[in-house]
C-alpha cells in the first residue's frame, strides 16, 4: 500500500489537533483519555460538552434550590436552567468512552459531586 502524503493524512483525520483546547480538558485525565473525549465531542456531542456538563453539575448540586428542580420549567439552556438527566447522560457517556483508569478518575469526580446532593 502506497504511503499517503502528509497533507492528505492531515486533511482527513478527525483526530486533527484533538488537544488544541477546543474540546474538553478535564483535570486528572491522561492524554489518551482527553483524545477519547475529543473524539466523542467531535462526532456525537459538541466542543466542551463534557467540561460544560461537569461544571454545570458542580454548580447545580451546590445550588440551594437544586432539589426543587422542575422538569417542566426553565429555558433549556444548559448553563442557565440545567436539566439533570441530560447532564448525567453526557457524563455517563464520557465515562463509557474513557479508558478504564480515566473512567475511574472521572467517576470519582462525579461521585464527589453527588455527595453534595
Ligand atoms: Zn434559563
Tab-separated table of C-alpha atoms and ligand atoms in Angstrom:
chain	number	residue	atom	x	y	z
A	1	UNK	CA	0.000	0.000	0.000
A	2	UNK	CA	1.468	3.354	-1.012
A	3	UNK	CA	2.225	5.830	1.684
A	4	UNK	CA	-0.241	8.666	1.884
A	5	UNK	CA	1.018	12.205	1.616
A	6	UNK	CA	1.246	14.011	4.969
A	7	UNK	CA	-1.119	16.743	3.759
A	8	UNK	CA	-3.736	14.150	2.895
A	9	UNK	CA	-3.336	12.491	6.265
A	10	UNK	CA	-3.817	15.815	7.989
A	11	UNK	CA	-6.861	16.697	5.903
A	12	UNK	CA	-8.934	13.609	6.608
A	13	UNK	CA	-8.082	12.961	10.215
A	14	UNK	CA	-10.878	13.565	12.672
A	15	UNK	CA	-8.174	13.468	15.311
A	16	UNK	CA	-6.584	16.551	13.800
A	17	UNK	CA	-5.213	18.601	16.680
A	18	UNK	CA	-7.563	16.896	19.151
A	19	UNK	CA	-5.925	18.580	22.120
A	20	UNK	CA	-5.916	22.133	20.781
A	21	UNK	CA	-8.196	23.314	23.577
A	22	UNK	CA	-11.392	23.396	21.529
A	23	UNK	CA	-12.606	20.202	23.179
A	24	UNK	CA	-12.898	19.462	26.899
A	25	UNK	CA	-9.855	19.424	29.144
A	26	UNK	CA	-10.776	17.550	32.322
A	27	UNK	CA	-8.192	17.659	35.094
A	28	UNK	CA	-6.690	14.324	36.076
A	29	UNK	CA	-7.264	12.587	32.732
A	30	UNK	CA	-4.493	11.184	30.543
A	31	UNK	CA	-3.780	12.434	27.019
A	32	UNK	CA	-5.385	9.249	25.722
A	33	UNK	CA	-8.494	9.923	27.777
A	34	UNK	CA	-8.697	13.519	26.559
A	35	UNK	CA	-8.407	12.261	22.972
A	36	UNK	CA	-11.301	9.866	23.575
A	37	UNK	CA	-13.391	12.761	24.871
A	38	UNK	CA	-12.314	14.992	21.967
A	39	UNK	CA	-13.428	12.278	19.550
A	40	UNK	CA	-16.746	11.871	21.384
A	41	UNK	CA	-17.396	15.608	21.319
A	42	UNK	CA	-16.489	15.986	17.648
A	43	UNK	CA	-18.522	13.025	16.457
A	44	UNK	CA	-21.503	12.842	18.823
A	45	UNK	CA	-21.729	15.913	21.057
A	46	UNK	CA	-20.259	19.402	20.750
A	47	UNK	CA	-16.995	21.049	21.748
A	48	UNK	CA	-16.673	21.417	25.519
A	49	UNK	CA	-19.835	19.344	26.134
A	50	UNK	CA	-18.238	17.187	28.837
A	51	UNK	CA	-16.474	20.084	30.548
A	52	UNK	CA	-19.701	22.133	30.483
A	53	UNK	CA	-21.727	19.224	31.873
A	54	UNK	CA	-19.226	18.672	34.698
A	55	UNK	CA	-19.042	22.371	35.530
A	56	UNK	CA	-22.815	22.799	35.352
A	57	UNK	CA	-23.429	19.691	37.505
A	58	UNK	CA	-20.918	21.035	40.028
A	59	UNK	CA	-22.792	24.351	40.140
A	60	UNK	CA	-26.195	22.674	40.212
A	61	UNK	CA	-25.590	20.368	43.193
A	62	UNK	CA	-24.255	23.330	45.202
A	63	UNK	CA	-27.269	25.500	44.410
A	64	UNK	CA	-29.555	25.745	47.471
A	65	UNK	CA	-32.667	25.178	45.339
A	66	UNK	CA	-31.390	22.217	43.363
A	67	UNK	CA	-33.848	19.828	44.995
A	68	UNK	CA	-36.730	21.957	43.774
A	69	UNK	CA	-35.791	21.300	40.143
A	70	UNK	CA	-38.907	21.199	37.954
A	71	UNK	CA	-38.577	19.357	34.640
A	72	UNK	CA	-41.404	21.425	33.091
A	73	UNK	CA	-39.829	24.804	33.880
A	74	UNK	CA	-36.750	26.508	32.526
A	75	UNK	CA	-35.454	27.731	29.195
A	76	UNK	CA	-33.490	24.633	28.209
A	77	UNK	CA	-30.102	26.347	28.113
A	78	UNK	CA	-27.695	24.085	29.976
A	79	UNK	CA	-25.784	26.859	31.727
A	80	UNK	CA	-28.948	28.684	32.802
A	81	UNK	CA	-31.590	26.054	33.581
A	82	UNK	CA	-29.737	22.744	33.649
A	83	UNK	CA	-31.611	19.518	33.094
A	84	UNK	CA	-30.035	16.969	35.482
A	85	UNK	CA	-30.863	13.863	33.397
A	86	UNK	CA	-29.218	15.498	30.358
A	87	UNK	CA	-26.106	16.442	32.350
A	88	UNK	CA	-25.871	12.933	33.785
A	89	UNK	CA	-26.309	11.415	30.340
A	90	UNK	CA	-23.359	13.407	28.985
A	91	UNK	CA	-21.203	12.467	31.975
A	92	UNK	CA	-22.178	8.787	31.723
A	93	UNK	CA	-21.335	8.710	28.007
A	94	UNK	CA	-17.969	10.337	28.743
A	95	UNK	CA	-17.201	7.691	31.385
A	96	UNK	CA	-18.198	4.978	28.902
A	97	UNK	CA	-15.755	6.078	26.177
A	98	UNK	CA	-12.776	6.591	28.509
A	99	UNK	CA	-10.006	4.062	29.054
A	100	UNK	CA	-10.523	2.249	32.408
A	101	UNK	CA	-8.129	4.325	34.524
A	102	UNK	CA	-9.530	7.617	33.262
A	103	UNK	CA	-13.093	6.316	33.616
A	104	UNK	CA	-12.342	5.608	37.278
A	105	UNK	CA	-10.884	9.124	37.739
A	106	UNK	CA	-13.900	10.831	36.189
A	107	UNK	CA	-16.338	8.585	38.075
A	108	UNK	CA	-14.608	9.623	41.315
A	109	UNK	CA	-15.006	13.317	40.448
A	110	UNK	CA	-18.703	12.772	39.704
A	111	UNK	CA	-19.192	10.738	42.912
A	112	UNK	CA	-17.638	13.577	44.948
A	113	UNK	CA	-20.198	15.969	43.440
A	114	UNK	CA	-23.038	13.505	44.061
A	115	UNK	CA	-22.123	13.596	47.753
A	116	UNK	CA	-23.185	17.266	47.732
A	117	UNK	CA	-26.715	16.474	46.585
B	1	LIG	ZN1	-32.912	29.507	31.807
